[in-house]
PDB file of C-alpha atoms in Angstrom:
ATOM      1  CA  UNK V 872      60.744 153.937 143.816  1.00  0.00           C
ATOM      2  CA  UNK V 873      60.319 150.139 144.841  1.00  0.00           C
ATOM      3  CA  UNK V 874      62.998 147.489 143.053  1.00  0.00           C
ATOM      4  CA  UNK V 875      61.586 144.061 142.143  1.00  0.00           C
ATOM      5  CA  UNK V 876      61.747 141.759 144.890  1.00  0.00           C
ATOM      6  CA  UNK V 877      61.171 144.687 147.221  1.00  0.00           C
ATOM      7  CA  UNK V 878      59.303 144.037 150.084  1.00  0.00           C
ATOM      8  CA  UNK V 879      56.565 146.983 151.257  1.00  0.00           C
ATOM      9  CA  UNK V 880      53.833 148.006 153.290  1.00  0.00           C
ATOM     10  CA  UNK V 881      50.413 148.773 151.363  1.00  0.00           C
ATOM     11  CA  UNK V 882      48.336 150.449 153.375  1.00  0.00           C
ATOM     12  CA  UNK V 883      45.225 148.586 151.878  1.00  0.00           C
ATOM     13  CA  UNK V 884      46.607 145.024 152.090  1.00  0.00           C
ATOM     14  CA  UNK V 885      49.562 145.190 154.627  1.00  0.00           C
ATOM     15  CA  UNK V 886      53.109 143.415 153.510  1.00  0.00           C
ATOM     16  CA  UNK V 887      52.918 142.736 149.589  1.00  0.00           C
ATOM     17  CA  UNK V 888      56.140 142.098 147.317  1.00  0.00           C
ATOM     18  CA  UNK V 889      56.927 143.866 144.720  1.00  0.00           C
ATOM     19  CA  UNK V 890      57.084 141.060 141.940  1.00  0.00           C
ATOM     20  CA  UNK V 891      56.732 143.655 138.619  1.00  0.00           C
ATOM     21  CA  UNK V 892      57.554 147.107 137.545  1.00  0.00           C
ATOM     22  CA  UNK V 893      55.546 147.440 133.957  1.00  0.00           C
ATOM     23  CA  UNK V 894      53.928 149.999 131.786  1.00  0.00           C
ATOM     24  CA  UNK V 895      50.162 149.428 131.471  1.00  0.00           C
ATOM     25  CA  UNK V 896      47.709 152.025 129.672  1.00  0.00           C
ATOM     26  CA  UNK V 897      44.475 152.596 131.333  1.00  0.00           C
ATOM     27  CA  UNK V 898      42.154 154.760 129.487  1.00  0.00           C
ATOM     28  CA  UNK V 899      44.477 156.081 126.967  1.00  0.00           C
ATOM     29  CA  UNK V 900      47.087 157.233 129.881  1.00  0.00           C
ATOM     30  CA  UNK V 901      49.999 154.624 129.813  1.00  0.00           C
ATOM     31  CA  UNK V 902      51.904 154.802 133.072  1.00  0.00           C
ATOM     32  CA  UNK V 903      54.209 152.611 135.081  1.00  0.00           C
ATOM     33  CA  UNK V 904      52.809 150.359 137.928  1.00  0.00           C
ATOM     34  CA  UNK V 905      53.659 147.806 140.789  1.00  0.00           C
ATOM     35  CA  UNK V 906      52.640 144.593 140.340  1.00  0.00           C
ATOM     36  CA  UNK V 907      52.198 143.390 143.980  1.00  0.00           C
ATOM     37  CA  UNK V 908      51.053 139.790 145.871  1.00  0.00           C
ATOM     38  CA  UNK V 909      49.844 140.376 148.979  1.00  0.00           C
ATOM     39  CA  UNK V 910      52.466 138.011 151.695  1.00  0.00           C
ATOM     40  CA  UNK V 911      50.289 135.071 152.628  1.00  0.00           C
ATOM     41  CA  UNK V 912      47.710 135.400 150.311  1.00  0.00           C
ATOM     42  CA  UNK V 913      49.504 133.530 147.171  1.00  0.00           C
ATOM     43  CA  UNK V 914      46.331 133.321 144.815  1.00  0.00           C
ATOM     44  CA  UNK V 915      45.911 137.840 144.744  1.00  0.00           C
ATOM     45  CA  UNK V 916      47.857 140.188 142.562  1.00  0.00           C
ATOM     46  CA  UNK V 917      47.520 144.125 142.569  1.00  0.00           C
ATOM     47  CA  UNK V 918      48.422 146.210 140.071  1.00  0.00           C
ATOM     48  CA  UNK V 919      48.887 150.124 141.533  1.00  0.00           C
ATOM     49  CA  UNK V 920      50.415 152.941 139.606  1.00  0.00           C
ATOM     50  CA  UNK V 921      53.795 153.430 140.954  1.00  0.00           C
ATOM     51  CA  UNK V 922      52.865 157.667 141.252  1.00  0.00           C
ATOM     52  CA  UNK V 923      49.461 156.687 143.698  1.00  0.00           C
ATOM     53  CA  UNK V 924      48.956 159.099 146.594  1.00  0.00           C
ATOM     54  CA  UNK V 925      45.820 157.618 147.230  1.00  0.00           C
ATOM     55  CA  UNK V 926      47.256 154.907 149.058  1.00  0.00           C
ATOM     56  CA  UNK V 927      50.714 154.430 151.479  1.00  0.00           C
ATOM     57  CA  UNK V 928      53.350 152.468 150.266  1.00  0.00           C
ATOM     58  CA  UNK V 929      56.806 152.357 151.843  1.00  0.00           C
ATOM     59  CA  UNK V 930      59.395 149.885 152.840  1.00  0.00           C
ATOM     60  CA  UNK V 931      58.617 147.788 155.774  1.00  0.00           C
ATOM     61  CA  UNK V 932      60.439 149.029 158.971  1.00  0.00           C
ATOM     62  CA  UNK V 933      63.683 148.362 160.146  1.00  0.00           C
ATOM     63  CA  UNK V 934      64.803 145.774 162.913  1.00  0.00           C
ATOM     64  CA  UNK V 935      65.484 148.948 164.863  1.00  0.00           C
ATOM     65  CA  UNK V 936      62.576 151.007 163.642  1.00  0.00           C
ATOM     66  CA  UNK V 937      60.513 148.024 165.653  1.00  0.00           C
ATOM     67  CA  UNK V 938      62.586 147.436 168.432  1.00  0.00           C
ATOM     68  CA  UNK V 939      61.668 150.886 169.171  1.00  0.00           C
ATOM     69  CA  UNK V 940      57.997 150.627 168.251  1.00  0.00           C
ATOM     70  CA  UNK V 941      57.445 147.830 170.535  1.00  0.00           C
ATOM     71  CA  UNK V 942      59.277 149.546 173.760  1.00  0.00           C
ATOM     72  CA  UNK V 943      56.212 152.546 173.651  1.00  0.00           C
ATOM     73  CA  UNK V 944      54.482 149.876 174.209  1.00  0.00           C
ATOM     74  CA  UNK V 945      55.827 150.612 177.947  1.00  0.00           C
ATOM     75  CA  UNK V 946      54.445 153.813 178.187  1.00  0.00           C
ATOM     76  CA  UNK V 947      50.548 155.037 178.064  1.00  0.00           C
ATOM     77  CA  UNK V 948      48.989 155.606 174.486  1.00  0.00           C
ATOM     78  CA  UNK V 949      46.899 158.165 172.992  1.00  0.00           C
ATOM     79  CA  UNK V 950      43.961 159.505 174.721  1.00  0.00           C
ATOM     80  CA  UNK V 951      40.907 157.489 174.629  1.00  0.00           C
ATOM     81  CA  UNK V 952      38.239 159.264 173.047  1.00  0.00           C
ATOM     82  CA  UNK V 953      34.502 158.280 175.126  1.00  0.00           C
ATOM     83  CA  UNK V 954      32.303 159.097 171.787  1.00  0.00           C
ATOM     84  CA  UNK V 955      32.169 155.900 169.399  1.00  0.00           C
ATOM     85  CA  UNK V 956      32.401 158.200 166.215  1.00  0.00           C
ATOM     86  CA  UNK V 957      34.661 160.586 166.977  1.00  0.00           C
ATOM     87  CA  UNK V 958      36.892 157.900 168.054  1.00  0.00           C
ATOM     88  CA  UNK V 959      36.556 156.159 165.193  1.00  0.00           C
ATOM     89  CA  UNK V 960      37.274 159.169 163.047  1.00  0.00           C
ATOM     90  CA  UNK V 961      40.377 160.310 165.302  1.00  0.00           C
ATOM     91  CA  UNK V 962      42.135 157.276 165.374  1.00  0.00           C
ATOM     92  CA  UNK V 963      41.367 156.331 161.935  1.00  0.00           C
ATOM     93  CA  UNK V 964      42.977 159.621 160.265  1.00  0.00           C
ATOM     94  CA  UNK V 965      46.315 158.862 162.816  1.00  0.00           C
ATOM     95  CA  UNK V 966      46.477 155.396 160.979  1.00  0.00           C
ATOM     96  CA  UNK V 967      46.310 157.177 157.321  1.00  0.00           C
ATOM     97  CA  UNK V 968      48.786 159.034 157.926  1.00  0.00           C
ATOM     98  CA  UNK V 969      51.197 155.439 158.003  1.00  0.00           C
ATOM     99  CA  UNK V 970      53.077 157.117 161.150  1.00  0.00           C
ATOM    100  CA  UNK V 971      53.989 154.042 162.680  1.00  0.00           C
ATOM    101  CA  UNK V 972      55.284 156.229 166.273  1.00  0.00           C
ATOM    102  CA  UNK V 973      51.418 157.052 166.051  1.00  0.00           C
ATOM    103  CA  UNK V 974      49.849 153.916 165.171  1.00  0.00           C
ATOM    104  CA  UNK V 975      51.456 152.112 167.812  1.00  0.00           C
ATOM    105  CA  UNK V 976      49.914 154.871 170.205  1.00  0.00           C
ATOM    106  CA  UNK V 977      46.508 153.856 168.908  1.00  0.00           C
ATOM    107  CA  UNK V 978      47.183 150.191 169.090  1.00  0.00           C
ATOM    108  CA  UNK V 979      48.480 150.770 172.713  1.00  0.00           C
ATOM    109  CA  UNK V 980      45.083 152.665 173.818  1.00  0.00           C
ATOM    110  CA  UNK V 981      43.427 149.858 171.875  1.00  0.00           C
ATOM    111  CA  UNK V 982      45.158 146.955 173.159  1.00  0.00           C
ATOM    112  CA  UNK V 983      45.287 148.528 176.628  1.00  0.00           C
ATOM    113  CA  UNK V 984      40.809 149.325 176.420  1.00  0.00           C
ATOM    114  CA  UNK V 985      40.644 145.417 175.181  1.00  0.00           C
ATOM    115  CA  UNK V 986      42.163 144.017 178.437  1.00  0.00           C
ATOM    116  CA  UNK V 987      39.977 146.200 180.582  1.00  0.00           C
ATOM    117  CA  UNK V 988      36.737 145.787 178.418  1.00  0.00           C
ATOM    118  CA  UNK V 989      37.994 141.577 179.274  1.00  0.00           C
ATOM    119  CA  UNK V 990      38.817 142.018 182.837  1.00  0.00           C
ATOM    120  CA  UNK V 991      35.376 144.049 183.270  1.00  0.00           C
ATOM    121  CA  UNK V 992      34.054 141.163 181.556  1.00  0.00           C
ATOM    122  CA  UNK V 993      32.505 143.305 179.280  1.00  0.00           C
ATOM    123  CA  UNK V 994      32.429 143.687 175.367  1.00  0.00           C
ATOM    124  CA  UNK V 995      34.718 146.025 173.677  1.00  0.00           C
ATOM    125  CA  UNK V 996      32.765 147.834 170.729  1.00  0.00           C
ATOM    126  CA  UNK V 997      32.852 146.210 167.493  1.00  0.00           C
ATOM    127  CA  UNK V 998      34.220 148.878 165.277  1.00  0.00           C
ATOM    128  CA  UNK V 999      37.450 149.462 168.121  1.00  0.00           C
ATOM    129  CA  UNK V1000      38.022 145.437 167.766  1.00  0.00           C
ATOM    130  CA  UNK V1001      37.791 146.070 163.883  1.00  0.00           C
ATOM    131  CA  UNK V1002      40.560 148.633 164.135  1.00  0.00           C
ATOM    132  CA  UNK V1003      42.605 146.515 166.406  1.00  0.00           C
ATOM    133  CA  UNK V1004      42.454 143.556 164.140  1.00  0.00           C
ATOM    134  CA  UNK V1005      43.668 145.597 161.023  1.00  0.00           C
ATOM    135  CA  UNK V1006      46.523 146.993 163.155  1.00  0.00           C
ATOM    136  CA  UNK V1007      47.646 143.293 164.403  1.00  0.00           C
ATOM    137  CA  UNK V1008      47.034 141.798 160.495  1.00  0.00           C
ATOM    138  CA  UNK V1009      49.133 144.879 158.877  1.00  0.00           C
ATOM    139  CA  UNK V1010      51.129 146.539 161.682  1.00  0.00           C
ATOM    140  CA  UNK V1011      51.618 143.747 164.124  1.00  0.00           C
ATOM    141  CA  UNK V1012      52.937 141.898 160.480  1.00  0.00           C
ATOM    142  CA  UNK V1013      55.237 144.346 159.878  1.00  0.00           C
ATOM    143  CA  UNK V1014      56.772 144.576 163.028  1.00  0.00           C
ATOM    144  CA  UNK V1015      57.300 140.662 163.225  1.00  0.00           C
ATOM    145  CA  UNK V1016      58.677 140.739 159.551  1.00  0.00           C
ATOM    146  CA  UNK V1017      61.429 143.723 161.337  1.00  0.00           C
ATOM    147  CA  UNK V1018      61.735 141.619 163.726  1.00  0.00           C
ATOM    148  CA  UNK V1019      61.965 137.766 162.973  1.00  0.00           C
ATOM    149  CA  UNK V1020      58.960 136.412 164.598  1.00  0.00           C
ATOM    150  CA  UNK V1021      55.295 136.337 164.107  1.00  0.00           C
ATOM    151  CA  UNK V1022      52.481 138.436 164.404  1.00  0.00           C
ATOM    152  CA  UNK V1023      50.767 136.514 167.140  1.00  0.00           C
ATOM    153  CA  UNK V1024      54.400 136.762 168.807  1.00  0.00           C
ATOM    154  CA  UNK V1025      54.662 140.422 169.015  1.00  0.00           C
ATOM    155  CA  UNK V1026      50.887 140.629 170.064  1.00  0.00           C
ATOM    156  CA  UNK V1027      51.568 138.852 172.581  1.00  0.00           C
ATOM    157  CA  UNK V1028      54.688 140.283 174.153  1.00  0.00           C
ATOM    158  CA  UNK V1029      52.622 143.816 173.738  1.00  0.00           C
ATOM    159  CA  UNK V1030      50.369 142.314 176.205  1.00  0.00           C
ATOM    160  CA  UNK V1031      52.919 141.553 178.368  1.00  0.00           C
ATOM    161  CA  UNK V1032      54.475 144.316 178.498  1.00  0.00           C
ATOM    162  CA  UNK V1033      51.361 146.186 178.965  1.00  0.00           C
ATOM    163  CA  UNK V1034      50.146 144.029 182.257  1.00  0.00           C
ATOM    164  CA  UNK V1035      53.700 145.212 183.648  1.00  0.00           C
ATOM    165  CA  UNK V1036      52.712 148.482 184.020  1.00  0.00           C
ATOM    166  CA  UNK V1037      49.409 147.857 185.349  1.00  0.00           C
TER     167      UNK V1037
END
């Protein structure tokens, strides 16, 4: 269970604090739930019950945890899958799962497909650069939070590292 003042990954919304642990009954059923803020977004609250397996919610990664993450950058991703849907599908159940070791596999392939799709001079398929630009606003997020820098930071030094290997 989260504290107050906790900050955590929500799979739906990416870093949130926790700002409220209360007891609200919905439909008869009283129950205890998070009240969340979204970081960055000031204005949104969430209120999730603090037993939902629907969505992920765990602590943001360590300083470590990311240091790691963003060295596999080094190395080759996850296969990349040539039918749209099935790609979709695939790489969208890996980022459910809130494996971060596997998400940054994904966001390798992806990142690594983008830069040839640019150096081709060709367009990279909509629903891939949808996928990428979740995993740089929630993933890329939480690995600058771990980390002390920004989102756009870590982004680029992925890059970077990535053109060194090719």
């Amino acid at each position: 269970m989260f504290k107050i003042g906790d900050v955590i990954v929500y799979s739906a919304h990416g870093l949130c604090k926790v700002d409220d642990i209360c007891e609200k009954t919905v439909s008869n059923v009283t129950r205890s739930y998070y009240v969340l803020h979204p970081l960055g977004q000031s204005g949104l609250t969430i209120s999730t019950p603090v037993d939902n397996d629907k969505v992920v919610m765990k602590k943001i990664m360590t300083r470590d945890e990311a240091e790691e993450i963003l060295e596999s950058f080094r190395s080759p991703g996850i296969d990349w899958i040539d039918d749209v849907r099935k790609r979709a599908q695939e790489y969208q159940k890996i980022i459910k799962t809130g494996d971060r070791k596997k998400i940054a596999k994904v966001a390798n392939t992806l990142v690594r497909k983008s830069l040839e799709f640019e150096e081709n001079k060709r367009k990279m398929p909509e629903q891939d650069k949808k996928m990428l630009n979740m995993i740089e606003k929630i993933f890329f997020h939480e690995m600058a939070v771990a980390l002390s820098s920004t989102a756009d930071g870590i982004f680029e030094t992925v890059i970077e590292m990535i053109k060194q290997q090719n």
